[in-house]
XYZ file of N, CA and C in Angstrom:
642
model
N -22.360 24.545 16.445
C -22.040 23.217 15.902
C -20.531 23.110 15.654
N -19.919 22.094 16.182
C -18.481 21.928 15.975
C -18.212 21.506 14.543
N -16.956 21.730 14.114
C -16.583 21.393 12.744
C -16.723 19.902 12.487
N -16.359 19.065 13.470
C -16.430 17.613 13.287
C -17.880 17.144 13.120
N -18.785 17.747 13.882
C -20.206 17.386 13.761
C -20.732 17.812 12.396
N -20.338 19.005 11.956
C -20.785 19.495 10.650
C -20.280 18.590 9.529
N -19.016 18.203 9.604
C -18.447 17.317 8.574
C -19.144 15.968 8.572
N -19.463 15.465 9.777
C -20.141 14.177 9.861
C -21.533 14.248 9.222
N -22.226 15.346 9.461
C -23.557 15.514 8.874
C -23.475 15.655 7.355
N -22.474 16.398 6.876
C -22.287 16.551 5.437
C -21.971 15.212 4.788
N -21.154 14.399 5.479
C -20.815 13.080 4.957
C -22.051 12.191 4.902
N -22.871 12.234 5.965
C -24.088 11.433 5.991
C -25.051 11.862 4.881
N -25.139 13.172 4.656
C -26.019 13.680 3.615
C -25.543 13.232 2.234
N -24.220 13.294 2.010
C -23.660 12.866 0.733
C -23.869 11.371 0.520
N -23.731 10.584 1.585
C -23.926 9.135 1.480
C -25.377 8.800 1.158
N -26.320 9.519 1.790
C -27.730 9.258 1.510
C -28.076 9.657 0.078
N -27.504 10.776 -0.374
C -27.770 11.186 -1.757
C -27.250 10.136 -2.735
N -26.059 9.609 -2.469
C -25.502 8.554 -3.324
C -26.385 7.322 -3.311
N -26.933 7.003 -2.141
C -27.832 5.860 -2.018
C -29.098 6.083 -2.845
N -29.618 7.307 -2.810
C -30.815 7.633 -3.579
C -30.543 7.557 -5.080
N -29.388 8.053 -5.510
C -29.043 8.014 -6.937
C -28.883 6.567 -7.399
N -28.227 5.737 -6.582
C -28.061 4.320 -6.933
C -29.418 3.628 -7.032
N -30.317 3.937 -6.102
C -31.657 3.347 -6.126
C -32.434 3.831 -7.345
N -32.256 5.100 -7.712
C -32.930 5.643 -8.892
C -32.442 4.954 -10.161
N -31.141 4.679 -10.241
C -30.598 3.932 -11.387
C -31.301 2.580 -11.514
N -31.439 1.874 -10.414
C -32.055 0.546 -10.447
C -33.527 0.632 -10.853
N -34.247 1.620 -10.332
C -35.647 1.798 -10.698
C -35.789 2.024 -12.205
N -34.935 2.876 -12.741
C -34.990 3.184 -14.167
C -34.634 1.958 -15.002
N -33.604 1.233 -14.593
C -33.204 0.036 -15.325
C -34.311 -1.009 -15.342
N -35.053 -1.107 -14.247
C -36.105 -2.116 -14.123
C -37.439 -1.668 -14.723
N -37.790 -0.386 -14.525
C -39.133 0.060 -14.876
C -39.181 1.232 -15.845
N -38.033 1.768 -16.224
C -38.025 2.889 -17.144
C -38.450 4.193 -16.492
N -38.701 5.195 -17.335
C -39.022 6.535 -16.863
C -40.261 6.542 -15.965
N -41.294 5.780 -16.357
C -42.546 5.777 -15.608
C -42.365 5.225 -14.196
N -41.391 4.357 -14.022
C -41.174 3.751 -12.708
C -40.423 4.633 -11.744
N -39.879 5.732 -12.250
C -39.098 6.619 -11.397
C -40.020 7.669 -10.766
N -40.428 7.429 -9.531
C -41.242 8.393 -8.793
C -40.606 8.614 -7.421
N -40.908 9.746 -6.834
C -40.384 10.063 -5.508
C -40.842 9.011 -4.504
N -42.109 8.617 -4.612
C -42.659 7.647 -3.660
C -41.952 6.298 -3.767
N -41.764 5.817 -4.997
C -41.083 4.532 -5.185
C -39.633 4.605 -4.741
N -39.013 5.722 -5.019
C -37.618 5.898 -4.633
C -37.482 5.891 -3.119
N -38.396 6.592 -2.444
C -38.370 6.634 -0.976
C -38.596 5.245 -0.389
N -39.529 4.506 -0.968
C -39.829 3.160 -0.469
C -38.632 2.234 -0.633
N -37.930 2.376 -1.750
C -36.796 1.498 -2.027
C -35.671 1.687 -1.015
N -35.443 2.917 -0.573
C -34.359 3.159 0.391
C -34.854 3.186 1.830
N -36.168 3.045 2.010
C -36.714 2.968 3.360
C -36.836 4.297 4.073
N -37.084 5.376 3.294
C -37.245 6.696 3.881
C -38.615 7.267 3.521
N -39.034 8.260 4.263
C -40.284 8.943 3.957
C -40.093 9.786 2.701
N -41.145 9.941 1.877
C -41.025 10.763 0.660
C -40.499 12.163 0.928
N -40.883 12.764 2.055
C -40.410 14.119 2.356
C -38.899 14.166 2.531
N -38.309 13.052 2.970
C -36.849 13.004 3.100
C -36.181 13.098 1.735
N -36.803 12.466 0.735
C -36.258 12.524 -0.620
C -36.356 13.941 -1.168
N -37.463 14.630 -0.873
C -37.645 16.004 -1.354
C -36.590 16.955 -0.794
N -35.969 16.590 0.301
C -34.918 17.452 0.853
C -33.631 17.349 0.033
N -33.563 16.349 -0.858
C -32.403 16.180 -1.727
C -32.726 16.535 -3.179
N -33.943 16.213 -3.605
C -34.354 16.460 -4.985
C -35.726 17.129 -4.985
N -35.809 18.284 -5.642
C -37.065 19.033 -5.640
C -38.158 18.298 -6.401
N -37.754 17.596 -7.472
C -38.738 16.898 -8.292
C -38.016 15.882 -9.177
N -38.779 15.296 -10.087
C -38.235 14.267 -10.969
C -37.128 14.818 -11.876
N -37.271 16.077 -12.289
C -36.244 16.685 -13.133
C -34.887 16.701 -12.434
N -34.896 17.032 -11.151
C -33.643 17.053 -10.396
C -33.023 15.660 -10.322
N -33.860 14.649 -10.178
C -33.355 13.273 -10.144
C -32.738 12.917 -11.492
N -33.376 13.339 -12.586
C -32.858 13.041 -13.921
C -31.482 13.678 -14.124
N -31.305 14.911 -13.650
C -29.994 15.547 -13.766
C -28.956 14.799 -12.932
N -29.349 14.351 -11.742
C -28.428 13.598 -10.895
C -28.035 12.283 -11.567
N -29.000 11.622 -12.197
C -28.719 10.381 -12.919
C -27.784 10.650 -14.098
N -28.021 11.756 -14.802
C -27.183 12.092 -15.949
C -25.734 12.330 -15.512
N -25.553 13.105 -14.444
C -24.204 13.378 -13.950
C -23.508 12.090 -13.527
N -24.243 11.215 -12.859
C -23.666 9.942 -12.424
C -23.327 9.072 -13.627
N -24.217 9.072 -14.627
C -23.972 8.284 -15.838
C -22.742 8.794 -16.580
N -22.569 10.117 -16.629
C -21.397 10.682 -17.311
C -20.107 10.310 -16.583
N -20.150 10.247 -15.270
C -18.968 9.829 -14.509
C -18.623 8.370 -14.817
N -19.648 7.524 -14.836
C -19.437 6.103 -15.166
C -18.878 5.963 -16.571
N -19.466 6.701 -17.497
C -19.022 6.633 -18.886
C -17.583 7.103 -19.027
N -17.229 8.171 -18.329
C -15.852 8.681 -18.394
C -14.856 7.644 -17.904
N -15.194 6.958 -16.816
C -14.301 5.901 -16.301
C -14.145 4.787 -17.320
N -15.234 4.413 -17.970
C -15.163 3.350 -18.975
C -14.311 3.776 -20.160
N -14.450 5.028 -20.568
C -13.657 5.523 -21.698
C -12.169 5.533 -21.360
N -11.837 5.975 -20.145
C -10.434 6.065 -19.737
C -9.771 4.701 -19.673
N -10.565 3.642 -19.615
C -10.006 2.289 -19.618
C -9.553 1.872 -21.008
N -9.819 2.722 -22.014
C -9.468 2.387 -23.397
C -8.624 3.493 -24.023
N -7.394 3.673 -23.521
C -6.495 4.654 -24.147
C -5.924 4.075 -25.440
N -5.371 4.929 -26.274
C -4.732 4.465 -27.514
C -3.672 5.478 -27.912
N -2.572 4.981 -28.485
C -1.504 5.874 -28.922
C -1.957 6.737 -30.101
N -2.761 6.143 -30.987
C -3.264 6.885 -32.133
C -4.457 7.734 -31.701
N -4.418 9.063 -31.902
C -5.492 9.926 -31.411
C -6.860 9.617 -32.020
N -6.894 9.197 -33.276
C -8.173 8.865 -33.908
C -8.759 7.602 -33.286
N -7.904 6.620 -33.029
C -8.394 5.399 -32.382
C -8.880 5.702 -30.965
N -8.194 6.608 -30.276
C -8.628 7.005 -28.933
C -9.983 7.689 -28.992
N -10.213 8.480 -30.042
C -11.506 9.148 -30.206
C -12.600 8.137 -30.551
N -12.268 7.176 -31.388
C -13.246 6.129 -31.712
C -13.667 5.359 -30.461
N -12.720 5.183 -29.537
C -13.034 4.466 -28.302
C -14.102 5.193 -27.493
N -14.085 6.535 -27.547
C -15.121 7.303 -26.854
C -16.486 6.967 -27.443
N -16.578 6.967 -28.766
C -17.858 6.733 -29.427
C -18.350 5.304 -29.236
N -17.444 4.338 -29.353
C -17.873 2.939 -29.210
C -18.258 2.627 -27.769
N -17.571 3.242 -26.805
C -17.913 3.010 -25.405
C -19.240 3.688 -25.057
N -19.467 4.853 -25.633
C -20.745 5.545 -25.448
C -21.886 4.692 -26.003
N -21.669 4.115 -27.171
C -22.686 3.256 -27.777
C -22.915 2.004 -26.934
N -21.829 1.415 -26.443
C -21.952 0.217 -25.618
C -22.722 0.509 -24.335
N -22.463 1.685 -23.766
C -23.172 2.094 -22.559
C -24.674 2.226 -22.831
N -25.020 2.891 -23.926
C -26.426 3.087 -24.257
C -27.144 1.803 -24.605
N -26.521 0.988 -25.450
C -27.162 -0.257 -25.878
C -27.218 -1.280 -24.748
N -26.285 -1.175 -23.806
C -26.293 -2.095 -22.674
C -27.258 -1.695 -21.584
N -27.728 -0.439 -21.625
C -28.668 0.067 -20.614
C -29.785 0.857 -21.301
N -30.584 0.195 -22.148
C -31.562 0.934 -22.957
C -32.590 1.718 -22.146
N -33.115 1.136 -21.063
C -34.090 1.871 -20.260
C -33.477 3.130 -19.661
N -32.255 2.988 -19.152
C -31.590 4.127 -18.546
C -31.227 5.162 -19.599
N -30.813 4.713 -20.773
C -30.458 5.664 -21.831
C -31.687 6.463 -22.246
N -32.809 5.766 -22.432
C -34.049 6.480 -22.782
C -34.382 7.533 -21.730
N -34.310 7.141 -20.464
C -34.717 8.023 -19.378
C -33.774 9.200 -19.211
N -32.488 8.936 -19.215
C -31.505 9.985 -18.930
C -31.234 10.872 -20.142
N -31.127 10.266 -21.334
C -30.690 11.017 -22.506
C -31.797 11.326 -23.512
N -32.976 10.749 -23.320
C -34.053 10.982 -24.291
C -35.287 11.578 -23.630
N -35.133 12.116 -22.424
C -36.218 12.797 -21.735
C -35.911 14.289 -21.719
N -36.862 15.094 -22.142
C -36.636 16.534 -22.241
C -36.295 17.141 -20.882
N -35.254 17.950 -20.878
C -34.885 18.694 -19.674
C -35.387 20.133 -19.855
N -36.431 20.492 -19.143
C -37.089 21.779 -19.364
C -36.418 22.931 -18.629
N -35.567 22.614 -17.669
C -34.909 23.675 -16.908
C -33.658 23.109 -16.253
N -32.779 23.997 -15.823
C -31.612 23.590 -15.051
C -32.038 23.334 -13.605
N -31.308 22.488 -12.881
C -31.628 22.284 -11.465
C -31.545 23.598 -10.704
N -32.358 23.729 -9.672
C -32.380 24.955 -8.890
C -31.001 25.254 -8.311
N -30.548 26.489 -8.504
C -29.255 26.901 -7.968
C -28.058 26.456 -8.791
N -28.309 25.847 -9.957
C -27.210 25.376 -10.808
C -27.196 26.158 -12.114
N -26.024 26.445 -12.616
C -25.869 27.116 -13.907
C -25.427 26.085 -14.943
N -25.434 26.509 -16.227
C -24.946 25.609 -17.259
C -23.480 25.266 -17.018
N -22.720 26.253 -16.538
C -21.298 26.017 -16.256
C -21.124 24.938 -15.189
N -22.025 24.921 -14.199
C -21.978 23.877 -13.168
C -22.221 22.504 -13.789
N -23.227 22.444 -14.675
C -23.556 21.180 -15.339
C -22.387 20.710 -16.196
N -21.778 21.656 -16.904
C -20.627 21.328 -17.752
C -19.469 20.776 -16.919
N -19.236 21.392 -15.767
C -18.150 20.963 -14.896
C -18.406 19.568 -14.360
N -19.678 19.196 -14.252
C -20.030 17.872 -13.746
C -20.171 16.824 -14.827
N -19.615 17.086 -16.014
C -19.717 16.147 -17.129
C -18.323 15.713 -17.593
N -17.702 14.787 -16.870
C -16.349 14.370 -17.245
C -16.297 13.646 -18.586
N -17.410 13.034 -18.995
C -17.411 12.329 -20.279
C -17.230 13.304 -21.435
N -17.897 14.461 -21.363
C -17.724 15.463 -22.413
C -16.308 16.021 -22.386
N -15.737 16.162 -21.198
C -14.357 16.647 -21.094
C -13.393 15.681 -21.779
N -13.611 14.392 -21.578
C -12.750 13.391 -22.219
C -12.915 13.457 -23.727
N -14.171 13.583 -24.180
C -14.433 13.665 -25.620
C -13.715 14.866 -26.225
N -13.869 16.040 -25.614
C -13.220 17.243 -26.139
C -11.695 17.110 -26.106
N -11.181 16.534 -25.036
C -9.732 16.349 -24.911
C -9.192 15.471 -26.042
N -9.925 14.416 -26.373
C -9.444 13.518 -27.429
C -9.626 14.135 -28.813
N -10.645 14.969 -28.971
C -10.774 15.719 -30.224
C -9.604 16.692 -30.353
N -9.262 17.369 -29.266
C -8.137 18.302 -29.285
C -6.843 17.598 -29.696
N -6.668 16.353 -29.235
C -5.465 15.595 -29.601
C -5.456 15.310 -31.096
N -6.637 15.037 -31.666
C -6.722 14.790 -33.113
C -6.412 16.066 -33.895
N -6.882 17.210 -33.402
C -6.607 18.491 -34.060
C -5.114 18.809 -33.974
N -4.522 18.586 -32.799
C -3.097 18.864 -32.616
C -2.235 17.990 -33.525
N -2.721 16.772 -33.794
C -1.971 15.849 -34.648
C -2.264 16.070 -36.128
N -3.147 17.025 -36.439
C -3.477 17.299 -37.833
C -4.439 16.307 -38.454
N -5.072 15.497 -37.624
C -6.006 14.491 -38.148
C -7.421 15.051 -38.313
N -7.731 16.096 -37.559
C -8.987 16.825 -37.707
C -8.653 18.311 -37.717
N -9.554 19.125 -38.304
C -9.336 20.567 -38.375
C -10.573 21.299 -37.872
N -10.335 22.349 -37.066
C -11.454 23.168 -36.641
C -11.584 23.285 -35.141
N -12.767 23.708 -34.732
C -13.051 23.962 -33.328
C -13.353 22.655 -32.596
N -12.562 22.301 -31.575
C -12.762 21.015 -30.882
C -14.155 20.839 -30.279
N -14.691 21.896 -29.677
C -16.017 21.765 -29.075
C -17.078 21.501 -30.142
N -16.982 22.190 -31.260
C -17.948 21.973 -32.341
C -17.855 20.534 -32.856
N -16.626 20.056 -33.047
C -16.432 18.684 -33.525
C -16.999 17.686 -32.518
N -16.692 17.909 -31.235
C -17.190 17.009 -30.184
C -18.711 17.000 -30.148
N -19.314 18.176 -30.276
C -20.770 18.266 -30.242
C -21.397 17.556 -31.434
N -20.800 17.689 -32.594
C -21.318 17.016 -33.793
C -21.198 15.500 -33.658
N -20.088 15.039 -33.101
C -19.924 13.607 -32.862
C -20.972 13.105 -31.878
N -21.206 13.872 -30.818
C -22.209 13.494 -29.826
C -23.604 13.472 -30.462
N -23.895 14.458 -31.285
C -25.206 14.546 -31.929
C -25.494 13.309 -32.777
N -24.544 12.974 -33.641
C -24.740 11.821 -34.523
C -24.723 10.520 -33.717
N -23.823 10.458 -32.727
C -23.772 9.257 -31.892
C -25.064 9.031 -31.135
N -25.630 10.106 -30.600
C -26.895 9.992 -29.874
C -28.015 9.538 -30.801
N -28.049 10.096 -32.000
C -29.073 9.672 -32.954
C -28.942 8.205 -33.310
N -27.712 7.764 -33.493
C -27.458 6.364 -33.832
C -27.940 5.436 -32.715
N -27.568 5.750 -31.480
C -27.961 4.901 -30.353
C -29.466 4.922 -30.158
N -30.062 6.104 -30.276
C -31.507 6.230 -30.100
C -32.264 5.367 -31.101
N -31.816 5.372 -32.345
C -32.483 4.562 -33.365
C -32.295 3.070 -33.105
N -31.092 2.677 -32.734
C -30.852 1.256 -32.449
C -31.716 0.763 -31.290
N -31.987 1.652 -30.315
C -32.805 1.279 -29.164
C -34.296 1.282 -29.506
N -34.752 2.326 -30.195
C -36.195 2.497 -30.401
C -36.733 1.794 -31.651
N -35.843 1.397 -32.573
C -36.274 0.667 -33.764
C -35.480 -0.635 -33.902
N -35.617 -1.541 -32.919
C -34.823 -2.777 -32.949
C -35.158 -3.697 -34.120
N -36.343 -3.482 -34.731
C -36.765 -4.332 -35.846
C -36.198 -3.860 -37.185
N -35.610 -2.642 -37.216
C -35.048 -2.142 -38.471
C -33.785 -2.938 -38.812
N -33.578 -3.260 -40.086
C -32.420 -4.085 -40.463
C -31.096 -3.321 -40.487
N -30.641 -2.899 -39.305
C -29.337 -2.233 -39.209
C -28.188 -3.220 -39.411
N -28.478 -4.505 -39.255
C -27.403 -5.491 -39.228
C -26.881 -5.612 -37.809
N -25.694 -6.179 -37.668
C -25.102 -6.311 -36.339
C -24.885 -4.929 -35.725
N -25.434 -4.689 -34.514
C -25.319 -3.349 -33.910
C -23.886 -2.871 -33.762
N -22.985 -3.746 -33.328
C -21.594 -3.335 -33.134
C -20.932 -2.971 -34.459
N -21.244 -3.734 -35.508
C -20.696 -3.425 -36.828
C -21.251 -2.101 -37.339
N -22.532 -1.840 -37.042
C -23.148 -0.590 -37.470
C -22.530 0.597 -36.732
N -22.268 0.422 -35.445
C -21.617 1.475 -34.665
C -20.248 1.789 -35.257
N -19.484 0.757 -35.574
C -18.151 0.968 -36.164
C -18.264 1.686 -37.506
N -19.224 1.267 -38.315
C -19.409 1.899 -39.625
C -19.738 3.384 -39.466
N -20.618 3.700 -38.525
C -21.006 5.089 -38.304
C -19.838 5.917 -37.755
N -19.024 5.317 -36.884
C -17.844 6.025 -36.370
C -16.888 6.375 -37.503
N -16.646 5.400 -38.371
C -15.752 5.637 -39.512
C -16.330 6.713 -40.432
N -17.646 6.658 -40.647
C -18.310 7.644 -41.506
C -18.204 9.052 -40.917
N -18.482 9.173 -39.618
C -18.444 10.486 -38.971
C -17.050 11.105 -39.049
N -16.047 10.314 -38.730
C -14.687 10.843 -38.691
C -14.160 11.150 -40.090
N -14.538 10.333 -41.071
C -14.120 10.608 -42.448
C -14.747 11.913 -42.937
N -16.012 12.107 -42.601
C -16.698 13.333 -43.003
C -16.096 14.559 -42.329
N -15.832 14.465 -41.033
C -15.278 15.599 -40.297
C -13.849 15.928 -40.732
N -13.082 14.899 -41.070
C -11.682 15.127 -41.449
C -11.548 15.798 -42.813
N -12.634 15.819 -43.579
C -12.583 16.386 -44.924
C -12.888 17.881 -44.943
N -13.119 18.473 -43.761
C -13.463 19.893 -43.730
C -12.928 20.555 -42.470
N -12.903 21.867 -42.506
C -12.471 22.658 -41.355
C -13.744 23.082 -40.617
N -13.920 22.595 -39.382
C -15.168 22.791 -38.647
C -15.126 24.109 -37.863
N -16.009 25.052 -38.188
C -16.024 26.331 -37.448
C -16.732 26.174 -36.103
N -16.561 27.148 -35.204
C -17.267 27.098 -33.920
C -18.780 27.095 -34.122
N -19.491 26.618 -33.132
C -20.952 26.569 -33.215
C -21.575 27.948 -33.031
N -20.956 28.774 -32.214
C -21.494 30.101 -31.930
C -20.414 31.149 -32.123
N -20.840 32.389 -32.240
C -19.878 33.474 -32.406
C -19.139 33.757 -31.105
N -19.798 33.474 -29.979
C -19.177 33.692 -28.686
C -18.395 32.448 -28.281
N -17.094 32.539 -28.063
C -16.306 31.360 -27.686
C -16.788 30.760 -26.375
N -16.721 29.443 -26.289
C -17.090 28.730 -25.060
C -15.847 28.051 -24.548
N -15.548 28.273 -23.268
C -14.355 27.646 -22.698
C -14.550 26.154 -22.586
N -13.552 25.382 -23.034
C -13.606 23.933 -22.890
C -13.262 23.596 -21.474
């Protein structure tokens, strides 16, 4: 096989995978987790189900692909909101994350609230981490706050705690819409201010004894 033929096939494979991921996003947005099946996905793109299996072993693999794609989208949205003040730049990460979740509730439930029982075949946690630009942006902006003396402690631990509370906040706003949270955007702002005020009042130690490379 010549190099040009190999590159052309790799390009075609990458394009079809992108098409499948885009179709999976639409299925989830329209029908939620239950609507995401290999058969429906194959029908939507006009391919046989076995063709889809050559890209994704099962539904779990599709969920990881959706998560990686969602993190890329989220990272682009966050980068559109830079700020000179490091704390304001960090708040932009949280508010954009909330806007993404509240604007796509079916997709948020499916991608971020469905248990991931295993890593994709042939992938390590480090691979997954490398494919998460949104977390990289979050950690980078936390590091800027630490460098400026606005937060103290381990950046990864701080980022993880912010993500934990942010995820809980979005999950509740989505799954309990009848609860009197008040205006969702005002509640998001209040929670961001609360989280950062709490974190700034203490020195946050690492989550584990073994250091994790950011």
